[in-house]
Amino acid sequence: MSYGSCLDCERQRISISWCKNCDIAFFKENFRNWTSGSTIIDEFIRHTQLNANKSTDYLEWIDYDQFDLVKNINKGGAFSSIYSAVWLKGPIWKLD
């Protein structure tokens, strides 16, 4: 199945709206713009981004200020906190 060529590098896309070469380069350029405060979590998110084969294969970093209606829904958990929220912007569907 053909997904057309990337508008930037002209390589063949391997998924709808996904150019592995350009989109992973975009993530790399933005690594310095975010951190969770945990090296382990940051490395895990970056690993998923660097090894993605399509636009749904990676984790996306979301700043806290992009959420609304944040509420703690934890029901008596002793070792964790669970929250519910609405992501205002939504996921990246297309990086072009």
PDB file of N, CA, C and O in Angstrom, residues 2-13 19 96:
ATOM      1  N   SER A   2       0.553   2.196  -0.812  1.00  0.00           N
ATOM      2  CA  SER A   2       1.344   3.419  -0.926  1.00  0.00           C
ATOM      3  C   SER A   2       0.660   4.559  -0.168  1.00  0.00           C
ATOM      4  O   SER A   2      -0.543   4.760  -0.269  1.00  0.00           O
ATOM      5  N   TYR A   3       1.461   5.296   0.598  1.00  0.00           N
ATOM      6  CA  TYR A   3       0.953   6.437   1.353  1.00  0.00           C
ATOM      7  C   TYR A   3       1.479   7.756   0.803  1.00  0.00           C
ATOM      8  O   TYR A   3       1.362   8.790   1.432  1.00  0.00           O
ATOM      9  N   GLY A   4       2.085   7.703  -0.357  1.00  0.00           N
ATOM     10  CA  GLY A   4       2.607   8.903  -0.991  1.00  0.00           C
ATOM     11  C   GLY A   4       3.982   9.270  -0.452  1.00  0.00           C
ATOM     12  O   GLY A   4       4.547   8.604   0.403  1.00  0.00           O
ATOM     13  N   SER A   5       4.500  10.365  -0.976  1.00  0.00           N
ATOM     14  CA  SER A   5       5.822  10.833  -0.588  1.00  0.00           C
ATOM     15  C   SER A   5       5.715  11.971   0.415  1.00  0.00           C
ATOM     16  O   SER A   5       4.768  12.755   0.400  1.00  0.00           O
ATOM     17  N   CYS A   6       6.725  12.069   1.256  1.00  0.00           N
ATOM     18  CA  CYS A   6       6.824  13.160   2.228  1.00  0.00           C
ATOM     19  C   CYS A   6       7.024  14.476   1.471  1.00  0.00           C
ATOM     20  O   CYS A   6       7.799  14.544   0.518  1.00  0.00           O
ATOM     21  N   LEU A   7       6.356  15.518   1.894  1.00  0.00           N
ATOM     22  CA  LEU A   7       6.479  16.814   1.244  1.00  0.00           C
ATOM     23  C   LEU A   7       7.839  17.456   1.493  1.00  0.00           C
ATOM     24  O   LEU A   7       8.285  18.282   0.700  1.00  0.00           O
ATOM     25  N   ASP A   8       8.509  17.080   2.589  1.00  0.00           N
ATOM     26  CA  ASP A   8       9.797  17.685   2.929  1.00  0.00           C
ATOM     27  C   ASP A   8      10.982  16.937   2.329  1.00  0.00           C
ATOM     28  O   ASP A   8      11.829  17.521   1.668  1.00  0.00           O
ATOM     29  N   CYS A   9      11.069  15.633   2.565  1.00  0.00           N
ATOM     30  CA  CYS A   9      12.253  14.873   2.129  1.00  0.00           C
ATOM     31  C   CYS A   9      11.991  14.034   0.884  1.00  0.00           C
ATOM     32  O   CYS A   9      12.915  13.436   0.345  1.00  0.00           O
ATOM     33  N   GLU A  10      10.744  13.951   0.470  1.00  0.00           N
ATOM     34  CA  GLU A  10      10.312  13.213  -0.722  1.00  0.00           C
ATOM     35  C   GLU A  10      10.499  11.700  -0.629  1.00  0.00           C
ATOM     36  O   GLU A  10      10.367  10.995  -1.614  1.00  0.00           O
ATOM     37  N   ARG A  11      10.793  11.197   0.579  1.00  0.00           N
ATOM     38  CA  ARG A  11      10.867   9.744   0.768  1.00  0.00           C
ATOM     39  C   ARG A  11       9.452   9.175   0.858  1.00  0.00           C
ATOM     40  O   ARG A  11       8.511   9.874   1.210  1.00  0.00           O
ATOM     41  N   GLN A  12       9.343   7.896   0.592  1.00  0.00           N
ATOM     42  CA  GLN A  12       8.057   7.212   0.665  1.00  0.00           C
ATOM     43  C   GLN A  12       7.580   7.158   2.119  1.00  0.00           C
ATOM     44  O   GLN A  12       8.338   6.777   3.000  1.00  0.00           O
ATOM     45  N   ARG A  13       6.334   7.545   2.355  1.00  0.00           N
ATOM     46  CA  ARG A  13       5.750   7.416   3.694  1.00  0.00           C
ATOM     47  C   ARG A  13       5.464   5.946   3.965  1.00  0.00           C
ATOM     48  O   ARG A  13       5.126   5.192   3.048  1.00  0.00           O
ATOM     49  N   CYS A  19       6.047  10.331   8.111  1.00  0.00           N
ATOM     50  CA  CYS A  19       7.343  10.158   7.477  1.00  0.00           C
ATOM     51  C   CYS A  19       8.317   9.850   8.604  1.00  0.00           C
ATOM     52  O   CYS A  19       8.639  10.729   9.400  1.00  0.00           O
ATOM     53  N   ASP A  96       3.002  17.442   9.552  1.00  0.00           N
ATOM     54  CA  ASP A  96       3.273  18.311   8.399  1.00  0.00           C
ATOM     55  C   ASP A  96       2.787  19.726   8.652  1.00  0.00           C
ATOM     56  O   ASP A  96       1.675  19.982   8.951  1.00  0.00           O
TER      57      ASP A  96
END
